[in-house]
Tab-separated table of C-alpha atoms in Angstrom:
chain	number	residue	atom	x	y	z
A	1	MET	CA	-0.020	-0.142	-0.453
A	2	GLY	CA	3.060	2.351	-0.605
A	3	GLY	CA	1.105	4.001	-3.608
A	4	ASP	CA	-1.193	5.196	-1.101
A	5	GLU	CA	-1.579	9.360	-1.163
A	6	VAL	CA	-3.147	9.866	2.582
A	7	ILE	CA	-3.827	14.251	3.534
A	8	LEU	CA	-4.374	15.429	6.404
A	9	LEU	CA	-6.628	18.971	7.010
A	10	ASN	CA	-6.358	19.697	10.439
A	11	TYR	CA	-5.547	22.902	12.374
A	12	TRP	CA	-2.688	22.780	14.839
A	13	MET	CA	-4.196	22.955	18.894
A	14	SER	CA	-6.825	20.268	17.805
A	15	MET	CA	-6.910	17.425	20.132
A	16	PHE	CA	-9.433	15.715	17.203
A	17	GLY	CA	-6.531	16.444	14.792
A	18	ALA	CA	-4.349	15.056	17.374
A	19	ARG	CA	-6.132	11.365	16.640
A	20	VAL	CA	-5.996	11.192	13.580
A	21	ARG	CA	-2.326	12.766	13.465
A	22	ILE	CA	-0.962	9.887	16.150
A	23	ALA	CA	-2.924	6.611	14.463
A	24	LEU	CA	-0.866	7.709	11.354
A	25	GLU	CA	2.028	7.817	13.294
A	26	GLU	CA	1.711	4.831	14.778
A	27	LYS	CA	1.070	2.991	11.600
A	28	GLY	CA	3.721	4.181	10.733
A	29	LEU	CA	2.218	6.143	7.571
A	30	ASN	CA	3.188	9.204	5.451
A	31	TYR	CA	1.042	11.782	4.530
A	32	GLU	CA	0.540	15.486	3.945
A	33	TYR	CA	-0.327	17.374	6.383
A	34	ARG	CA	-2.772	20.763	5.347
A	35	GLU	CA	-2.955	23.025	7.867
A	36	GLU	CA	-6.351	24.842	7.809
A	37	ASP	CA	-7.076	28.639	8.699
A	38	LEU	CA	-10.355	28.487	10.269
A	39	GLN	CA	-11.783	31.924	10.155
A	40	ASN	CA	-11.118	31.099	6.174
A	41	LYS	CA	-11.747	27.701	5.405
A	42	SER	CA	-10.583	25.578	2.196
A	43	PRO	CA	-12.320	25.007	-0.826
A	44	LEU	CA	-10.550	21.412	0.042
A	45	LEU	CA	-11.921	21.445	3.157
A	46	LEU	CA	-16.030	22.447	2.256
A	47	GLN	CA	-15.952	20.513	-0.239
A	48	MET	CA	-14.508	17.382	0.958
A	49	ASN	CA	-16.180	17.504	4.370
A	50	PRO	CA	-20.115	19.418	3.429
A	51	VAL	CA	-21.582	17.942	5.618
A	52	HIS	CA	-20.000	19.189	9.061
A	53	LYS	CA	-17.404	21.762	7.813
A	54	LYS	CA	-14.629	20.895	10.371
A	55	ILE	CA	-11.436	19.334	10.490
A	56	PRO	CA	-9.764	17.124	10.690
A	57	VAL	CA	-10.485	15.704	7.255
A	58	LEU	CA	-8.478	12.874	6.156
A	59	ILE	CA	-8.317	12.384	2.651
A	60	HIS	CA	-7.458	8.782	1.533
A	61	ASN	CA	-6.723	8.429	-2.511
A	62	GLY	CA	-9.200	11.421	-3.106
A	63	LYS	CA	-11.575	10.360	-0.873
A	64	PRO	CA	-12.801	11.993	2.335
A	65	ILE	CA	-13.287	11.016	6.541
A	66	CYS	CA	-14.465	12.684	9.025
A	67	GLU	CA	-14.938	12.926	12.396
A	68	SER	CA	-11.710	11.887	14.602
A	69	ASN	CA	-12.799	8.656	15.854
A	70	ILE	CA	-14.230	7.464	12.696
A	71	ILE	CA	-11.120	8.070	11.489
A	72	VAL	CA	-9.130	7.001	13.892
A	73	GLN	CA	-11.957	3.581	13.098
A	74	TYR	CA	-10.765	3.435	9.740
A	75	ILE	CA	-6.945	4.000	9.898
A	76	ASP	CA	-6.995	0.797	12.445
A	77	GLU	CA	-9.121	-0.878	9.920
A	78	PHE	CA	-7.430	-0.091	6.663
A	79	TRP	CA	-4.247	-0.741	7.668
A	80	ASN	CA	-4.754	-3.424	10.093
A	81	ASP	CA	-1.271	-5.595	9.033
A	82	LYS	CA	0.813	-3.773	11.773
A	83	ALA	CA	-0.062	-1.508	15.043
A	84	PRO	CA	-3.879	-2.339	16.129
A	85	LEU	CA	-5.354	0.870	17.869
A	86	LEU	CA	-8.636	-1.352	18.828
A	87	PRO	CA	-8.577	-4.630	20.429
A	88	SER	CA	-9.871	-7.432	18.000
A	89	ASP	CA	-12.438	-8.922	21.206
A	90	PRO	CA	-15.398	-7.805	19.979
A	91	TYR	CA	-16.501	-7.150	23.739
A	92	GLU	CA	-13.516	-5.454	24.896
A	93	LYS	CA	-13.999	-3.301	21.385
A	94	ALA	CA	-16.981	-1.923	22.564
A	95	GLN	CA	-15.434	-0.778	25.501
A	96	ALA	CA	-12.847	0.846	24.021
A	97	ARG	CA	-15.560	2.506	22.358
A	98	PHE	CA	-18.081	3.668	24.883
A	99	TRP	CA	-15.411	5.159	27.072
A	100	ALA	CA	-14.181	6.980	23.301
A	101	ASP	CA	-17.371	7.966	23.271
A	102	TYR	CA	-17.550	9.338	26.837
A	103	ILE	CA	-14.857	12.100	26.234
A	104	ASP	CA	-16.111	13.186	23.433
A	105	LYS	CA	-19.903	13.167	24.975
A	106	LYS	CA	-18.296	15.467	28.596
A	107	LEU	CA	-14.341	16.110	28.221
A	108	TYR	CA	-15.152	18.996	25.272
A	109	ASP	CA	-18.186	21.216	26.737
A	110	SER	CA	-16.846	21.022	30.353
A	111	GLY	CA	-13.583	21.715	29.307
A	112	GLY	CA	-14.715	24.522	27.649
A	113	LYS	CA	-16.619	26.296	30.277
A	114	ILE	CA	-13.242	27.009	31.551
A	115	THR	CA	-11.415	28.094	28.118
A	116	TRP	CA	-14.523	29.978	27.448
A	117	TYR	CA	-15.740	31.143	31.061
A	118	LYS	CA	-18.400	34.428	30.794
A	119	ASN	CA	-18.293	34.444	34.873
A	120	LYS	CA	-15.936	32.418	37.271
A	121	GLU	CA	-19.029	30.121	38.046
A	122	ASP	CA	-18.975	28.827	34.550
A	123	ALA	CA	-14.843	28.060	34.839
A	124	GLU	CA	-15.407	26.502	38.527
A	125	GLU	CA	-18.629	24.615	37.180
A	126	GLY	CA	-16.407	23.687	33.937
A	127	LYS	CA	-13.212	22.435	36.875
A	128	LYS	CA	-15.851	20.306	38.637
A	129	GLU	CA	-17.014	18.604	35.598
A	130	LEU	CA	-13.588	18.239	34.832
A	131	LEU	CA	-12.321	16.427	37.729
A	132	GLU	CA	-15.542	13.857	37.427
A	133	ILE	CA	-14.296	12.961	33.908
A	134	PHE	CA	-11.495	12.169	35.474
A	135	LYS	CA	-12.308	10.540	38.046
A	136	ALA	CA	-14.784	8.377	36.111
A	137	LEU	CA	-11.167	7.907	33.474
A	138	GLU	CA	-8.823	7.142	36.113
A	139	GLY	CA	-11.625	4.128	37.206
A	140	ALA	CA	-11.386	2.939	33.231
A	141	LEU	CA	-8.021	3.201	33.753
A	142	GLY	CA	-7.632	1.046	36.547
A	143	ASP	CA	-3.774	-0.226	37.624
A	144	LYS	CA	-3.328	-0.944	33.368
A	145	PRO	CA	-0.154	1.334	32.195
A	146	TYR	CA	-3.150	2.301	29.401
A	147	PHE	CA	-6.765	2.075	28.849
A	148	GLY	CA	-7.038	-0.971	26.494
A	149	GLY	CA	-3.924	-3.436	28.654
A	150	GLU	CA	-0.804	-3.130	28.132
A	151	ASN	CA	-1.092	-1.381	25.138
A	152	PHE	CA	-1.490	2.412	23.781
A	153	GLY	CA	-4.605	2.035	21.606
A	154	TYR	CA	-8.057	3.905	20.744
A	155	VAL	CA	-9.005	5.036	23.864
A	156	ASP	CA	-5.583	6.605	24.701
A	157	ILE	CA	-5.883	8.183	21.063
A	158	SER	CA	-8.948	9.494	21.732
A	159	LEU	CA	-8.001	11.820	24.831
A	160	ILE	CA	-4.563	12.165	24.944
A	161	GLY	CA	-4.966	15.165	23.048
A	162	PHE	CA	-6.839	16.851	25.708
A	163	TYR	CA	-3.263	17.455	27.710
A	164	MET	CA	-2.169	19.950	25.218
A	165	ARG	CA	-5.747	22.008	27.035
A	166	PHE	CA	-4.389	20.413	29.952
A	167	HIS	CA	-1.932	23.985	30.879
A	168	ALA	CA	-4.432	26.260	30.168
A	169	TYR	CA	-7.935	24.145	31.887
A	170	GLU	CA	-5.382	24.622	35.130
A	171	THR	CA	-4.390	28.093	34.513
A	172	ILE	CA	-7.602	29.639	34.602
A	173	ALA	CA	-9.389	27.349	36.495
A	174	ASN	CA	-6.690	27.391	39.217
A	175	PHE	CA	-6.174	23.935	39.790
A	176	SER	CA	-3.575	21.445	39.698
A	177	ILE	CA	-4.704	18.018	37.475
A	178	GLU	CA	-1.203	16.587	38.702
A	179	ALA	CA	-2.119	16.869	42.302
A	180	GLU	CA	-5.951	16.102	42.150
A	181	ARG	CA	-5.755	13.150	39.193
A	182	PRO	CA	-2.143	11.806	39.854
A	183	LYS	CA	-3.165	8.706	38.486
A	184	LEU	CA	-4.023	10.195	35.085
A	185	MET	CA	-1.157	12.397	35.069
A	186	ALA	CA	1.079	9.457	35.333
A	187	TRP	CA	-1.069	7.478	32.915
A	188	VAL	CA	-0.719	11.517	30.324
A	189	LYS	CA	3.507	11.309	31.298
A	190	ARG	CA	3.668	7.830	30.170
A	191	CYS	CA	1.683	8.505	26.677
A	192	LEU	CA	3.884	11.517	26.465
A	193	GLU	CA	7.499	9.410	25.707
A	194	ARG	CA	5.825	7.133	22.205
A	195	LYS	CA	6.736	9.796	19.607
A	196	SER	CA	3.839	9.404	17.536
A	197	VAL	CA	2.190	11.172	20.756
A	198	ALA	CA	5.503	13.884	21.038
A	199	LYS	CA	4.700	14.183	17.315
A	200	SER	CA	1.319	15.173	17.156
A	201	LEU	CA	0.562	17.092	20.452
A	202	SER	CA	1.062	21.242	19.971
A	203	ASP	CA	2.872	22.675	23.446
A	204	PRO	CA	-0.046	23.321	25.843
A	205	LYS	CA	1.617	27.080	26.724
A	206	THR	CA	1.304	28.209	23.046
A	207	VAL	CA	-2.260	26.741	23.234
A	208	TYR	CA	-3.300	28.813	26.620
A	209	GLU	CA	-1.707	31.953	24.883
A	210	THR	CA	-3.831	31.097	22.078
A	211	VAL	CA	-6.640	30.555	24.210
A	212	LEU	CA	-5.904	34.586	25.475
A	213	LYS	CA	-5.878	35.616	22.657
A	214	PHE	CA	-9.264	34.465	21.229
A	215	ARG	CA	-10.879	35.442	24.440
A	216	LYS	CA	-9.364	38.890	23.403
A	217	ILE	CA	-10.812	38.480	20.195
A	218	ARG	CA	-14.169	36.861	21.458
A	219	GLY	CA	-15.000	39.617	23.629
A	220	LEU	CA	-14.483	37.652	27.059
A	221	ASP	CA	-11.758	38.989	28.113
B	1	MET	CA	-23.586	-20.002	20.874
B	2	GLY	CA	-27.552	-21.288	21.561
B	3	GLY	CA	-26.306	-21.487	25.017
B	4	ASP	CA	-25.894	-17.267	25.193
B	5	GLU	CA	-28.084	-15.627	27.710
B	6	VAL	CA	-28.926	-11.960	26.528
B	7	ILE	CA	-30.439	-9.425	28.214
B	8	LEU	CA	-31.961	-5.579	26.777
B	9	LEU	CA	-33.175	-3.727	29.415
B	10	ASN	CA	-35.191	-1.049	27.360
B	11	TYR	CA	-38.125	1.970	27.556
B	12	TRP	CA	-41.087	0.926	24.493
B	13	MET	CA	-40.296	4.830	23.517
B	14	SER	CA	-37.041	5.101	22.873
B	15	MET	CA	-35.802	5.068	20.031
B	16	PHE	CA	-31.841	4.214	20.815
B	17	GLY	CA	-33.802	0.989	22.287
B	18	ALA	CA	-35.079	0.473	18.839
B	19	ARG	CA	-31.961	0.388	17.675
B	20	VAL	CA	-30.805	-2.753	19.560
B	21	ARG	CA	-34.209	-4.740	19.216
B	22	ILE	CA	-33.680	-3.750	15.384
B	23	ALA	CA	-30.522	-5.830	15.595
B	24	LEU	CA	-30.840	-8.735	17.523
B	25	GLU	CA	-34.005	-9.401	15.477
B	26	GLU	CA	-31.983	-9.055	12.170
B	27	LYS	CA	-29.513	-11.319	13.830
B	28	GLY	CA	-32.689	-13.733	14.940
B	29	LEU	CA	-31.775	-14.115	18.524
B	30	ASN	CA	-33.505	-14.769	21.558
B	31	TYR	CA	-33.478	-12.362	24.593
B	32	GLU	CA	-35.112	-11.363	27.027
B	33	TYR	CA	-37.200	-7.905	27.260
B	34	ARG	CA	-36.711	-5.699	30.681
B	35	GLU	CA	-38.995	-3.187	30.280
B	36	GLU	CA	-37.563	0.362	32.786
B	37	ASP	CA	-38.867	3.177	34.994
B	38	LEU	CA	-36.805	5.398	33.860
B	39	GLN	CA	-38.723	7.298	37.071
B	40	ASN	CA	-37.401	5.071	39.082
B	41	LYS	CA	-34.113	3.276	37.803
B	42	SER	CA	-33.736	-0.564	38.191
B	43	PRO	CA	-30.899	-1.686	40.148
B	44	LEU	CA	-29.919	-3.576	37.012
B	45	LEU	CA	-30.004	-0.025	35.450
B	46	LEU	CA	-27.863	1.359	38.150
B	47	GLN	CA	-25.104	-1.338	37.778
B	48	MET	CA	-24.979	-2.528	34.419
B	49	ASN	CA	-24.784	1.095	33.814
B	50	PRO	CA	-23.153	3.382	35.952
B	51	VAL	CA	-22.025	6.048	33.905
B	52	HIS	CA	-24.482	7.027	31.950
B	53	LYS	CA	-27.727	5.467	34.116
B	54	LYS	CA	-30.276	4.827	30.737
B	55	ILE	CA	-31.071	2.047	28.519
B	56	PRO	CA	-30.670	-0.046	26.120
B	57	VAL	CA	-27.947	-1.581	27.920
B	58	LEU	CA	-27.576	-5.527	26.057
B	59	ILE	CA	-26.628	-7.913	29.049
B	60	HIS	CA	-24.579	-10.470	27.352
B	61	ASN	CA	-24.066	-13.181	29.477
B	62	GLY	CA	-23.690	-11.149	32.459
B	63	LYS	CA	-21.254	-8.934	31.141
B	64	PRO	CA	-22.908	-4.974	29.792
B	65	ILE	CA	-22.984	-3.356	26.689
B	66	CYS	CA	-23.923	0.251	26.498
B	67	GLU	CA	-24.659	2.898	24.347
B	68	SER	CA	-27.458	1.645	20.894
B	69	ASN	CA	-25.167	2.471	18.165
B	70	ILE	CA	-21.805	0.801	20.056
B	71	ILE	CA	-24.276	-2.019	20.588
B	72	VAL	CA	-25.679	-2.492	17.527
B	73	GLN	CA	-21.682	-2.842	16.347
B	74	TYR	CA	-21.378	-5.402	18.553
B	75	ILE	CA	-24.501	-7.539	17.940
B	76	ASP	CA	-22.630	-6.990	14.476
B	77	GLU	CA	-18.836	-8.094	15.406
B	78	PHE	CA	-19.831	-10.408	17.754
B	79	TRP	CA	-23.170	-12.613	15.863
B	80	ASN	CA	-20.491	-12.143	12.235
B	81	ASP	CA	-21.783	-15.621	11.000
B	82	LYS	CA	-25.815	-13.886	9.155
B	83	ALA	CA	-26.373	-10.624	8.568
B	84	PRO	CA	-24.168	-7.819	9.008
B	85	LEU	CA	-25.227	-5.115	9.400
B	86	LEU	CA	-21.770	-3.288	8.596
B	87	PRO	CA	-20.226	-3.263	5.583
B	88	SER	CA	-16.935	-5.027	5.726
B	89	ASP	CA	-15.301	-2.588	3.877
B	90	PRO	CA	-13.588	0.048	5.473
B	91	TYR	CA	-14.506	3.107	4.004
B	92	GLU	CA	-17.712	2.207	3.403
B	93	LYS	CA	-18.349	1.355	7.121
B	94	ALA	CA	-15.922	4.952	7.996
B	95	GLN	CA	-19.329	6.307	5.944
B	96	ALA	CA	-21.401	4.499	8.070
B	97	ARG	CA	-20.331	5.885	10.805
B	98	PHE	CA	-20.237	8.384	9.757
B	99	TRP	CA	-24.435	9.128	9.282
B	100	ALA	CA	-24.837	6.801	12.792
B	101	ASP	CA	-22.955	9.626	13.896
B	102	TYR	CA	-25.144	12.391	12.094
B	103	ILE	CA	-28.436	10.865	13.423
B	104	ASP	CA	-26.793	11.207	17.040
B	105	LYS	CA	-25.265	13.593	16.560
B	106	LYS	CA	-28.344	16.261	15.385
B	107	LEU	CA	-31.490	14.374	15.350
B	108	TYR	CA	-32.732	14.192	18.755
B	109	ASP	CA	-31.860	17.125	19.506
B	110	SER	CA	-33.300	18.867	16.680
B	111	GLY	CA	-36.797	16.966	17.306
B	112	GLY	CA	-36.751	17.846	20.787
B	113	LYS	CA	-37.556	21.626	20.001
B	114	ILE	CA	-40.648	20.037	18.862
B	115	THR	CA	-41.607	17.801	21.490
B	116	TRP	CA	-40.926	20.159	24.694
B	117	TYR	CA	-41.412	22.950	22.821
B	118	LYS	CA	-41.226	25.900	25.765
B	119	ASN	CA	-42.634	28.726	22.995
B	120	LYS	CA	-43.691	28.410	18.926
B	121	GLU	CA	-40.323	29.619	17.854
B	122	ASP	CA	-38.685	26.573	19.318
B	123	ALA	CA	-40.996	23.692	17.429
B	124	GLU	CA	-40.893	26.513	13.841
B	125	GLU	CA	-36.582	26.210	14.211
B	126	GLY	CA	-36.540	22.763	15.664
B	127	LYS	CA	-38.977	21.190	12.269
B	128	LYS	CA	-36.823	24.271	10.032
B	129	GLU	CA	-33.630	21.786	12.023
B	130	LEU	CA	-35.116	18.607	11.450
B	131	LEU	CA	-36.150	19.409	7.906
B	132	GLU	CA	-32.767	19.994	7.060
B	133	ILE	CA	-31.677	17.496	8.818
B	134	PHE	CA	-33.517	15.022	6.537
B	135	LYS	CA	-32.329	17.130	3.007
B	136	ALA	CA	-29.120	15.736	4.450
B	137	LEU	CA	-29.883	12.295	4.735
B	138	GLU	CA	-32.253	11.864	1.493
B	139	GLY	CA	-29.352	13.503	-0.555
B	140	ALA	CA	-27.387	9.760	1.454
B	141	LEU	CA	-29.932	7.695	0.548
B	142	GLY	CA	-29.570	9.053	-3.179
B	143	ASP	CA	-31.714	6.460	-5.199
B	144	LYS	CA	-30.518	2.915	-2.899
B	145	PRO	CA	-33.389	1.937	-1.434
B	146	TYR	CA	-31.450	1.860	2.003
B	147	PHE	CA	-28.120	3.608	3.382
B	148	GLY	CA	-26.537	1.201	2.978
B	149	GLY	CA	-27.201	-0.348	-0.893
B	150	GLU	CA	-29.413	-2.676	-1.767
B	151	ASN	CA	-29.404	-4.702	1.737
B	152	PHE	CA	-30.635	-3.150	5.392
B	153	GLY	CA	-27.884	-2.200	7.582
B	154	TYR	CA	-26.381	0.032	9.902
B	155	VAL	CA	-27.912	3.914	9.518
B	156	ASP	CA	-31.245	2.663	9.098
B	157	ILE	CA	-30.751	0.674	11.480
B	158	SER	CA	-29.925	4.075	13.409
B	159	LEU	CA	-32.987	6.457	11.659
B	160	ILE	CA	-35.502	4.306	11.605
B	161	GLY	CA	-36.409	4.018	15.835
B	162	PHE	CA	-37.103	8.228	14.888
B	163	TYR	CA	-40.223	7.338	12.498
B	164	MET	CA	-41.802	6.424	16.863
B	165	ARG	CA	-42.431	10.616	16.680
B	166	PHE	CA	-42.497	11.581	13.354
B	167	HIS	CA	-46.026	11.976	13.931
B	168	ALA	CA	-45.012	14.203	16.698
B	169	TYR	CA	-43.797	16.023	15.232
B	170	GLU	CA	-45.701	16.174	13.113
B	171	THR	CA	-48.530	16.876	14.668
B	172	ILE	CA	-47.075	19.561	17.423
B	173	ALA	CA	-45.394	21.697	14.310
B	174	ASN	CA	-48.001	21.509	11.731
B	175	PHE	CA	-46.025	19.745	8.920
B	176	SER	CA	-46.242	16.789	6.870
B	177	ILE	CA	-42.735	15.115	6.331
B	178	GLU	CA	-44.556	12.997	3.215
B	179	ALA	CA	-45.008	16.277	1.431
B	180	GLU	CA	-41.319	17.686	2.474
B	181	ARG	CA	-39.543	14.429	1.805
B	182	PRO	CA	-41.339	12.644	0.778
B	183	LYS	CA	-38.412	10.666	-0.127
B	184	LEU	CA	-37.829	10.005	3.080
B	185	MET	CA	-40.850	8.694	3.719
B	186	ALA	CA	-40.635	5.825	1.125
B	187	TRP	CA	-37.456	4.851	2.781
B	188	VAL	CA	-39.560	5.003	6.485
B	189	LYS	CA	-42.459	2.797	4.648
B	190	ARG	CA	-39.319	0.278	3.122
B	191	CYS	CA	-37.956	-0.189	6.624
B	192	LEU	CA	-41.248	-1.021	8.407
B	193	GLU	CA	-42.567	-3.684	5.867
B	194	ARG	CA	-39.299	-5.705	7.836
B	195	LYS	CA	-40.722	-8.345	10.211
B	196	SER	CA	-37.527	-6.399	12.742
B	197	VAL	CA	-38.742	-3.089	12.646
B	198	ALA	CA	-42.126	-3.640	12.794
B	199	LYS	CA	-41.983	-5.622	15.663
B	200	SER	CA	-39.900	-3.058	17.686
B	201	LEU	CA	-41.705	-0.302	16.877
B	202	SER	CA	-44.092	1.180	19.058
B	203	ASP	CA	-47.435	2.875	17.934
B	204	PRO	CA	-46.086	6.833	16.716
B	205	LYS	CA	-49.932	7.978	18.111
B	206	THR	CA	-49.275	6.260	21.675
B	207	VAL	CA	-45.854	7.743	21.730
B	208	TYR	CA	-47.386	10.767	20.393
B	209	GLU	CA	-50.007	10.944	23.189
B	210	THR	CA	-47.676	9.770	25.769
B	211	VAL	CA	-45.345	13.155	24.566
B	212	LEU	CA	-48.319	15.307	25.334
B	213	LYS	CA	-48.965	13.610	29.140
B	214	PHE	CA	-45.086	14.513	29.748
B	215	ARG	CA	-45.452	17.814	28.228
B	216	LYS	CA	-48.821	17.951	31.181
B	217	ILE	CA	-46.275	16.359	33.535
B	218	ARG	CA	-43.344	18.444	32.912
B	219	GLY	CA	-45.323	22.232	33.515
B	220	LEU	CA	-44.726	22.668	29.812
B	221	ASP	CA	-48.864	22.516	28.582
């Protein structure tokens, strides 16, 4: 499959885009990275994702795949000869999908209450929710090195991109994730040791500064 | 696999529960149906789905699987010897997941603006959104009998349960889905001819009357 043309439409600080980058790195695939300006989306993005008009989009031999968790599953199923990301057992696979879905349904919105807070109460509520979510995730992780067990995989990929926002969450809502959820932070550090992850995540401090810049643009500060 | 114990925790008018019922019927599986009182959830439901505390839950040989689309994928992957629900091709599979995800992200909320409207504007907004969603879905259906092509499958299962709400949407927001989206309604009728679907859906008029009853209980009427 060396002749495959793989293009990723992305935005550098997206936790969803990070999922796709990590999955591609885990599979050892070469791909063309194209940065999108979300204030001025490219005709290609609008053509490839006319329904949601959002990044990330993976374009594989001219055909688009949208929605990050769906893209990661696609990558795992198409390039199935190495580095499996999802378990093969149907029950374990369902559990992995459950937690990735949980992350999607909960984390973005609760985190957004902190980064885009209008008043102190929003940020406080977001912080409480975040700590509850992290508690549930620590429960799912248990004493395993990764969510799926010994091997880095689908749930890890779904979650680790949010690390890019951790510094913003902590600084804005004035708390320490490491102090409150040490087990989760130990897992973060384990993930960051992987080349696939380290290469794919943007610097949390730059992300924080960019959040502040956007807060000004949106009239929130 | 004749020795499998399969229990479904459900609530009769849930479009999400309907997905699981249809998938089980399509696979020709025997299962025990247990109706939940959502105002007084059973200890079993709370034990089996401690995270979301929601129906449907499939309990397969004592182990729970939660979230309807995840359950349907599990059913398809575990009982993979007949009636495939998802396509085997990775790209087609990604497309099926995309549309099932689209239905989950859009339809419930827009429909809820109609059924649980507070003022006329809510219902009007819900109706507009619903017609846009149905338009997009008609585009995805194209001229095929089912979303996946010749065979009834995953996207059909994700969507058809919402038919139980159609009468409520139409009566409350005063419009005809058949008049506005005839292609979608032709697809609905095609699905209703299947025994798996006919057996699994509750009567839309009874659902509508129950919606009205809940509106009274919630102080909306």
